[in-house]
Structure formats: C-alpha cells, structure tokens
CSV table of N, CA, C and O in Angstrom, one decimal:
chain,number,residue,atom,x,y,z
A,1,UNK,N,78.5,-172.8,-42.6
A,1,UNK,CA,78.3,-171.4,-42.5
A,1,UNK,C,76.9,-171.2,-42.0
A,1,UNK,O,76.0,-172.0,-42.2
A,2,UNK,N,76.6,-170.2,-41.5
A,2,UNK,CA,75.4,-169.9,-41.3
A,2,UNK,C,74.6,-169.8,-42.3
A,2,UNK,O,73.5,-170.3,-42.1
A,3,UNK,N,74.6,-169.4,-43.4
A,3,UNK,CA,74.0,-169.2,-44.4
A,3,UNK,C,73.5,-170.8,-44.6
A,3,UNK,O,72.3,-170.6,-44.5
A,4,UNK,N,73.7,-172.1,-44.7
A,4,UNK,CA,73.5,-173.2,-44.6
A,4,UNK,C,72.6,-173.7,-43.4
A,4,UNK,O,71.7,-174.5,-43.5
A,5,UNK,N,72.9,-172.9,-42.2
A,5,UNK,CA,72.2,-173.2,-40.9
A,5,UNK,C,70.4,-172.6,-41.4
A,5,UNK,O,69.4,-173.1,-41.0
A,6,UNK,N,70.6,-171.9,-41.9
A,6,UNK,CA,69.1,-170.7,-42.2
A,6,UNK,C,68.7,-171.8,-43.2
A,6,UNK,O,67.7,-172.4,-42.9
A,7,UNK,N,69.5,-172.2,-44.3
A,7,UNK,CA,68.4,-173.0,-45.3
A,7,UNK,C,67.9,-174.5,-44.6
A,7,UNK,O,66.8,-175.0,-44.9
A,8,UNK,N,68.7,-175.1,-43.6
A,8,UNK,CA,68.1,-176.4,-43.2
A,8,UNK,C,67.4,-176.1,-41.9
A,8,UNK,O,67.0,-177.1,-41.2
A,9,UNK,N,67.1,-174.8,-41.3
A,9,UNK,CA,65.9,-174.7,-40.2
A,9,UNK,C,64.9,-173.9,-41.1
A,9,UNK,O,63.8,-174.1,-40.7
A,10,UNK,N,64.9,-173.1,-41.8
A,10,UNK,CA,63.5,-172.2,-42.1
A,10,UNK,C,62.8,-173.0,-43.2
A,10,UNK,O,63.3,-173.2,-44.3
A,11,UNK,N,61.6,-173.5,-43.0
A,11,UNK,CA,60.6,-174.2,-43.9
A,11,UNK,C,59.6,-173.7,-44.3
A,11,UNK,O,59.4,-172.6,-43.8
A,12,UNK,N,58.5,-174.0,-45.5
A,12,UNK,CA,57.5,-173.6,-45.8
A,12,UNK,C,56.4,-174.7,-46.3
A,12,UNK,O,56.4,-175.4,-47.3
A,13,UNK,N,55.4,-174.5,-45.0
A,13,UNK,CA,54.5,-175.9,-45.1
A,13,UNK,C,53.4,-175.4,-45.7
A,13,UNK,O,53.0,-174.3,-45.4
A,14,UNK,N,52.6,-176.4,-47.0
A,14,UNK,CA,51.5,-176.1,-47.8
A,14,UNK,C,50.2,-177.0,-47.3
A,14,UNK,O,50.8,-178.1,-47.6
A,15,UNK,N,49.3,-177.3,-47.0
A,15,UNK,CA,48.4,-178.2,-46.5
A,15,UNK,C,47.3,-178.0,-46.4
A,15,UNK,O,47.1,-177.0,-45.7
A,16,UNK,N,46.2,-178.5,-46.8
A,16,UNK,CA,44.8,-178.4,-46.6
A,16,UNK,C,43.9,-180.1,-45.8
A,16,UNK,O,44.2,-181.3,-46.0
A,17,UNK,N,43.0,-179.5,-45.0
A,17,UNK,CA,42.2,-181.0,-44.6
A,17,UNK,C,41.3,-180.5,-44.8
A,17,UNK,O,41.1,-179.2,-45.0
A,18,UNK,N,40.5,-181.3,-44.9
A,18,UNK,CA,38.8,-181.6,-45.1
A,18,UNK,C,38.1,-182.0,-43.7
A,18,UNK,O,37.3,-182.9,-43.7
A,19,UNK,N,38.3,-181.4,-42.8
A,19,UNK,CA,37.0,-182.0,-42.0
A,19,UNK,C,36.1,-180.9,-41.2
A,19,UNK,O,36.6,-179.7,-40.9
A,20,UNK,N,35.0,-181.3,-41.0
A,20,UNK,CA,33.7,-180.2,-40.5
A,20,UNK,C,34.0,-179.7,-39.3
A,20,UNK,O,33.9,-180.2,-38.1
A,21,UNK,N,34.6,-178.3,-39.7
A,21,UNK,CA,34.5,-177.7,-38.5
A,21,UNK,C,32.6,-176.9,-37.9
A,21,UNK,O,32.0,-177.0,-36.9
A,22,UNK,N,32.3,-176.3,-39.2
A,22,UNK,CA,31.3,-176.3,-38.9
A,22,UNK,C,30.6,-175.0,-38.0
A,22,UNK,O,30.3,-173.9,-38.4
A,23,UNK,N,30.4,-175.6,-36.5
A,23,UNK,CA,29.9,-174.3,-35.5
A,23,UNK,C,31.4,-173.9,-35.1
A,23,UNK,O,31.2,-172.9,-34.3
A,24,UNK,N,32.6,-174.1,-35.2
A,24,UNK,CA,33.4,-173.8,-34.4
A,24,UNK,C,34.5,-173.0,-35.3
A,24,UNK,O,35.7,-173.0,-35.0
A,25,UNK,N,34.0,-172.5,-36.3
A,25,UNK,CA,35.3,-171.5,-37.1
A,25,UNK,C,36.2,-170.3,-36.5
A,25,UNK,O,37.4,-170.1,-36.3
A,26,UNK,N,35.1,-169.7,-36.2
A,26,UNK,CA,35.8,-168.5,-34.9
A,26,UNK,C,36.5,-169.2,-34.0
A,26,UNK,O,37.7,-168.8,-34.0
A,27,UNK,N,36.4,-170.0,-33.2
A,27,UNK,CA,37.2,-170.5,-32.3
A,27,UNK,C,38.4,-171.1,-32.7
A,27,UNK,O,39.5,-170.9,-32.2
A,28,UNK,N,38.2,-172.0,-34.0
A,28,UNK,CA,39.7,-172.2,-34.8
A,28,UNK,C,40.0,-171.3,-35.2
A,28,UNK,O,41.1,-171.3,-34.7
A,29,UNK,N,39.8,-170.2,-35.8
A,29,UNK,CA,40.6,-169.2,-36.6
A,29,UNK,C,41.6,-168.1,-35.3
A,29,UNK,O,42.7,-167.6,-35.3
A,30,UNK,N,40.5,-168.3,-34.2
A,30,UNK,CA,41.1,-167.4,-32.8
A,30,UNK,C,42.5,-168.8,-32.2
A,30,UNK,O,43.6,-168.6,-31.6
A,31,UNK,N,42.1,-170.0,-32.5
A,31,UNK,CA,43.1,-171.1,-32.2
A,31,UNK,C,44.4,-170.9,-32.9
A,31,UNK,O,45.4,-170.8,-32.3
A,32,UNK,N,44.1,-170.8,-34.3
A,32,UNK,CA,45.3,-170.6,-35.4
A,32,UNK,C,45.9,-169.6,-35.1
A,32,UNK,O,47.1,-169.7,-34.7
A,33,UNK,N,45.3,-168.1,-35.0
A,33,UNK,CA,46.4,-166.9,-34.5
A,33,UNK,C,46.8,-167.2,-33.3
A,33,UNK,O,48.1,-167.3,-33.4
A,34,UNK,N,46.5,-167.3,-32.4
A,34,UNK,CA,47.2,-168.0,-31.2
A,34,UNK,C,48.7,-168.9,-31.3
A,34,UNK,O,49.8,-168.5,-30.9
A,35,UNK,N,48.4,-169.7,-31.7
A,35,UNK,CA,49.2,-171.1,-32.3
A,35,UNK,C,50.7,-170.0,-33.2
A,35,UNK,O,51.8,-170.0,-32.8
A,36,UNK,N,50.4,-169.5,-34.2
A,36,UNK,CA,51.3,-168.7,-35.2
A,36,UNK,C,52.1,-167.9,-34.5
A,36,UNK,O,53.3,-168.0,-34.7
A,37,UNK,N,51.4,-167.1,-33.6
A,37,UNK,CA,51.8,-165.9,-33.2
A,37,UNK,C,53.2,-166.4,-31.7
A,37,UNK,O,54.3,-165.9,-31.4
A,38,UNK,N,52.5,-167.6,-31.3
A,38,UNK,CA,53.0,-168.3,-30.2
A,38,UNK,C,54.6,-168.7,-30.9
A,38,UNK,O,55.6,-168.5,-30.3
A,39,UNK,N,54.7,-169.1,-31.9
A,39,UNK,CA,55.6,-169.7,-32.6
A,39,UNK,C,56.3,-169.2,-33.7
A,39,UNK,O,57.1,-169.6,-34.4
A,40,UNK,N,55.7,-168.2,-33.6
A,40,UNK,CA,56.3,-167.0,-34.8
A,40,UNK,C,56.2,-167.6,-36.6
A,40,UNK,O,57.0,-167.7,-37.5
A,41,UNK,N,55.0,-167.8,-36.4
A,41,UNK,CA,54.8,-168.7,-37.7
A,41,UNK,C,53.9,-167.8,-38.8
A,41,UNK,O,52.7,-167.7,-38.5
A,42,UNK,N,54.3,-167.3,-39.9
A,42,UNK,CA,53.8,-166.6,-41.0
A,42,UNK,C,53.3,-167.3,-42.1
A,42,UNK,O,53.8,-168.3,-42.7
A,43,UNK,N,52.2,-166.7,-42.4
A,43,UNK,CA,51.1,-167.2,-43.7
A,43,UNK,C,50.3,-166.9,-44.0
A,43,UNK,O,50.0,-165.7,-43.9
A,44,UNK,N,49.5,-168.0,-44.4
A,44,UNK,CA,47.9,-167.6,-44.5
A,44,UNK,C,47.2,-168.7,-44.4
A,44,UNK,O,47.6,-169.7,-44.9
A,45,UNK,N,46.0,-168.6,-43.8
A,45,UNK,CA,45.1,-170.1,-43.4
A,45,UNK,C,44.1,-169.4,-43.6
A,45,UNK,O,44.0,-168.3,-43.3
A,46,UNK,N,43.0,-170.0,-44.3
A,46,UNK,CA,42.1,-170.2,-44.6
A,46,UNK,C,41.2,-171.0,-44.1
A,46,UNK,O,41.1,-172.1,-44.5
A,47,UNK,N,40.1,-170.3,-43.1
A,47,UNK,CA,39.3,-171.9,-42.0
A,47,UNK,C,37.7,-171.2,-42.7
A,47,UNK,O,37.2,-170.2,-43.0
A,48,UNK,N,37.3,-172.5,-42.7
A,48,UNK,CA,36.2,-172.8,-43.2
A,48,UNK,C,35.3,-173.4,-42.6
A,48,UNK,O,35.8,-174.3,-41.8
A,49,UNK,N,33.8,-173.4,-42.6
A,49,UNK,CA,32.9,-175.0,-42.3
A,49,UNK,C,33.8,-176.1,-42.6
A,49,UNK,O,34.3,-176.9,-41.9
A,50,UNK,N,33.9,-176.0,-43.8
A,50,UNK,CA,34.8,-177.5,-44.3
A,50,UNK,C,36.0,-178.1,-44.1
A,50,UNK,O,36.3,-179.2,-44.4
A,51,UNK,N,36.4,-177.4,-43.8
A,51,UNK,CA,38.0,-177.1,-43.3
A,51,UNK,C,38.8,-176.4,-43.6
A,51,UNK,O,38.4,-175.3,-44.1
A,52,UNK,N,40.4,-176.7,-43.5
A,52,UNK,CA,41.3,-175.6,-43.7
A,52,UNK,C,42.3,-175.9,-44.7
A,52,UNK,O,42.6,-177.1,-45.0
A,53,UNK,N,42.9,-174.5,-45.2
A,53,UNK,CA,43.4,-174.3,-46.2
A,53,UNK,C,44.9,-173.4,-45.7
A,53,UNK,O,44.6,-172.3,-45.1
A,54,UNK,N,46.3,-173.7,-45.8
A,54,UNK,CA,47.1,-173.2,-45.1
A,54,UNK,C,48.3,-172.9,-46.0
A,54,UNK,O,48.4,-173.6,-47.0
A,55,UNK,N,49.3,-171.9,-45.8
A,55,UNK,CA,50.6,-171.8,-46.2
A,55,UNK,C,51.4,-171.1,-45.2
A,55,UNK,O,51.2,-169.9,-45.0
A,56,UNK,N,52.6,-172.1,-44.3
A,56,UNK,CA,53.0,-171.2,-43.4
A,56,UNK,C,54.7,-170.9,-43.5
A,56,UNK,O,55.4,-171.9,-43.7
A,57,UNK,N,55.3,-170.0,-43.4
A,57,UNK,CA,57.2,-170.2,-43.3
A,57,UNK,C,57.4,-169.9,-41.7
A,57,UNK,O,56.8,-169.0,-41.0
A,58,UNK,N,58.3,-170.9,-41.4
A,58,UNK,CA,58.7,-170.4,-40.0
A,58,UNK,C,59.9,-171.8,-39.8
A,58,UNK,O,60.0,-172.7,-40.6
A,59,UNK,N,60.6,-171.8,-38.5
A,59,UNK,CA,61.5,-172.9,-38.3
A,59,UNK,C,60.6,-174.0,-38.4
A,59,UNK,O,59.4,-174.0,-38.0
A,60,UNK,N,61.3,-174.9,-38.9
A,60,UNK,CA,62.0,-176.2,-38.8
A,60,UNK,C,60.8,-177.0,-37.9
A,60,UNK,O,59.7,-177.6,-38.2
A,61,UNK,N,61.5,-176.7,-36.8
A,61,UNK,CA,60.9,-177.1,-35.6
A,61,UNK,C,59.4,-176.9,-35.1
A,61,UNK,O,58.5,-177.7,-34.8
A,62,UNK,N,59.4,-175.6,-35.0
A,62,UNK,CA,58.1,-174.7,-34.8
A,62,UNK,C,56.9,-175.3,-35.6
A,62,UNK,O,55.7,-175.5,-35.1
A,63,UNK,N,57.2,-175.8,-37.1
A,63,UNK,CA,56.0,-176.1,-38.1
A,63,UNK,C,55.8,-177.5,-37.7
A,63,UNK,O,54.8,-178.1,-37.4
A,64,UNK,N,57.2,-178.2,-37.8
A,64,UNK,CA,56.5,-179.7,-37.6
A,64,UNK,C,56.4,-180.3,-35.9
A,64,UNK,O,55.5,-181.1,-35.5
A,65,UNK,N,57.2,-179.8,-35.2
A,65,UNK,CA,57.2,-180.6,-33.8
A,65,UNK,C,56.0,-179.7,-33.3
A,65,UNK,O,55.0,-180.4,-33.0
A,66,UNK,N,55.7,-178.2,-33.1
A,66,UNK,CA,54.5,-177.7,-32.6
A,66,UNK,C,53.5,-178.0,-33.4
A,66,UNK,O,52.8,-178.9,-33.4
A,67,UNK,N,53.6,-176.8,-34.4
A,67,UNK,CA,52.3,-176.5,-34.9
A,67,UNK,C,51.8,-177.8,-35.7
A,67,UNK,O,50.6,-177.8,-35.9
A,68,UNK,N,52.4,-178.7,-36.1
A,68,UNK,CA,51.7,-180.4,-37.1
A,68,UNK,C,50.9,-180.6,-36.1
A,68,UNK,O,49.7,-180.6,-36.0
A,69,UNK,N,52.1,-180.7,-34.8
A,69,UNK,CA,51.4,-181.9,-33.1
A,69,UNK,C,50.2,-181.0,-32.9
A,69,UNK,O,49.1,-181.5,-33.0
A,70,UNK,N,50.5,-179.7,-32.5
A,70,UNK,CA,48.7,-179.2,-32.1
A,70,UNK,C,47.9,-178.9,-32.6
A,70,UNK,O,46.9,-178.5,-32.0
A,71,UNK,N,47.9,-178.9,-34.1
A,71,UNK,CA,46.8,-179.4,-35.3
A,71,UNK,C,46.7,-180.3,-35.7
A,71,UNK,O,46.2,-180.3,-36.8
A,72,UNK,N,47.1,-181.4,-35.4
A,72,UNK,CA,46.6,-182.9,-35.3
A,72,UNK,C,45.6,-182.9,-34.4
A,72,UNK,O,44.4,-183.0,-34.6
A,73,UNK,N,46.2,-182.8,-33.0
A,73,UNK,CA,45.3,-182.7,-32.0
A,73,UNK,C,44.0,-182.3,-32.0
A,73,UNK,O,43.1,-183.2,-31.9
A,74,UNK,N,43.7,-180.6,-32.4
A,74,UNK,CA,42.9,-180.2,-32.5
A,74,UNK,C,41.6,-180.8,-33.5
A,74,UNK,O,40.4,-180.9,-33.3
A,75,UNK,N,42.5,-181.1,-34.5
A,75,UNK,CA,41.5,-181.1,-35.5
A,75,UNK,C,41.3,-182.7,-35.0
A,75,UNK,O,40.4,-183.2,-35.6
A,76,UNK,N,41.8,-183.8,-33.9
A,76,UNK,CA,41.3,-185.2,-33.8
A,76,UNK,C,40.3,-184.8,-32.9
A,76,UNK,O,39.3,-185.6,-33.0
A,77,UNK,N,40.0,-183.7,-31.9
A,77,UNK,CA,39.0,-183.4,-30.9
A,77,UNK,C,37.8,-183.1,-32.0
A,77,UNK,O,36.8,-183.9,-32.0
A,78,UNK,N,37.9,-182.0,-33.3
A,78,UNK,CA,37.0,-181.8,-34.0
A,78,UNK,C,36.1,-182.9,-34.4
A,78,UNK,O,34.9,-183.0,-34.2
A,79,UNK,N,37.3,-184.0,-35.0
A,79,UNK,CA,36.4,-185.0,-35.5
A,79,UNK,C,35.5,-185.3,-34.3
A,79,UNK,O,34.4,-184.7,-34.2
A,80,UNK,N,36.0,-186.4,-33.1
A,80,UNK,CA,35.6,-186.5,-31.8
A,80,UNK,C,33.9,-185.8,-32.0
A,80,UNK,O,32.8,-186.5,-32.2
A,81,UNK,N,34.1,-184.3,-31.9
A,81,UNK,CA,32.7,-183.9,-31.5
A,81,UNK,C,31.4,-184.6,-32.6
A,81,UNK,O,30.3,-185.0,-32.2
A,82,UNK,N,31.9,-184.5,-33.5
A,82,UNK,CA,31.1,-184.8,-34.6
A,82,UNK,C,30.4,-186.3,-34.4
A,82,UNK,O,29.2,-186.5,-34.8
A,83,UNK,N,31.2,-187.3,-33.6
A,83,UNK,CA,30.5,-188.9,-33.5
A,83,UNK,C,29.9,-188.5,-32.4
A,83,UNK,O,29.7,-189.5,-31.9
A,84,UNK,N,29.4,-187.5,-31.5
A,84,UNK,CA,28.8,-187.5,-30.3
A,84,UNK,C,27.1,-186.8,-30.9
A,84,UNK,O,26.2,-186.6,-30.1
C-alpha cells in the first residue's frame, strides 16, 4: 500500500562533524540552504567555526544519495583548505 511506500522512502537523519570551518560559515550556511531547499530537505543545521550540527526529514534518497554525497564533499574541500 502506499502507506508502506511513505514509511520506507521518508527518513530522518541526525549528525554532527567536528571540523574547522572557521572563515567560511556564511558560505556553508548559504551552501546548506541551497542544498535543502534544492532537495526539499527540512530541519535544522546548526554551522559553526567548529562545525555542524544537523537534523534533517526528507526522502530516502535526497538525504543519503545527495545531500551525505555533497556534504562529504564539501566538508573534504574544507579539510583540504586547512593543510594549505
């Protein structure tokens, strides 16, 4: 039934990292609404110097095939800057 279809695509991901974002908060936080809004992804993130603090619901898909993959990414460029 559909009712079954809605419980095994709609998720709710909880997660925080630790790494220095530092000079570039505004630019993540302008990254994250971007990213959410792109994907129809609802919550709350919390970006810091220190890093981020998140709770998001949205499909399935959307949280882990997008939004995991392009905040991995991002936050591996973050590190990146940091050894330079």
């Amino acid at each position: 039934s559909d009712s079954n279809n809605d419980y095994d695509t709609w998720r709710i991901a909880l997660y925080y990292c630790y790494v220095p974002i530092l000079n570039n908060v505004k630019d993540h936080v302008k990254f994250q609404e971007e990213l959410c809004k792109k994907h129809n992804l609802n919550g709350r993130i919390r970006v810091s110097s220190e890093g981020i603090n998140g709770v998001l619901s949205g499909h399935y898909s959307a949280l882990k095939d997008v939004y995991e993959t392009e905040l991995r990414k991002r936050l591996l460029l973050l590190s990146s800057e940091l050894e330079l």
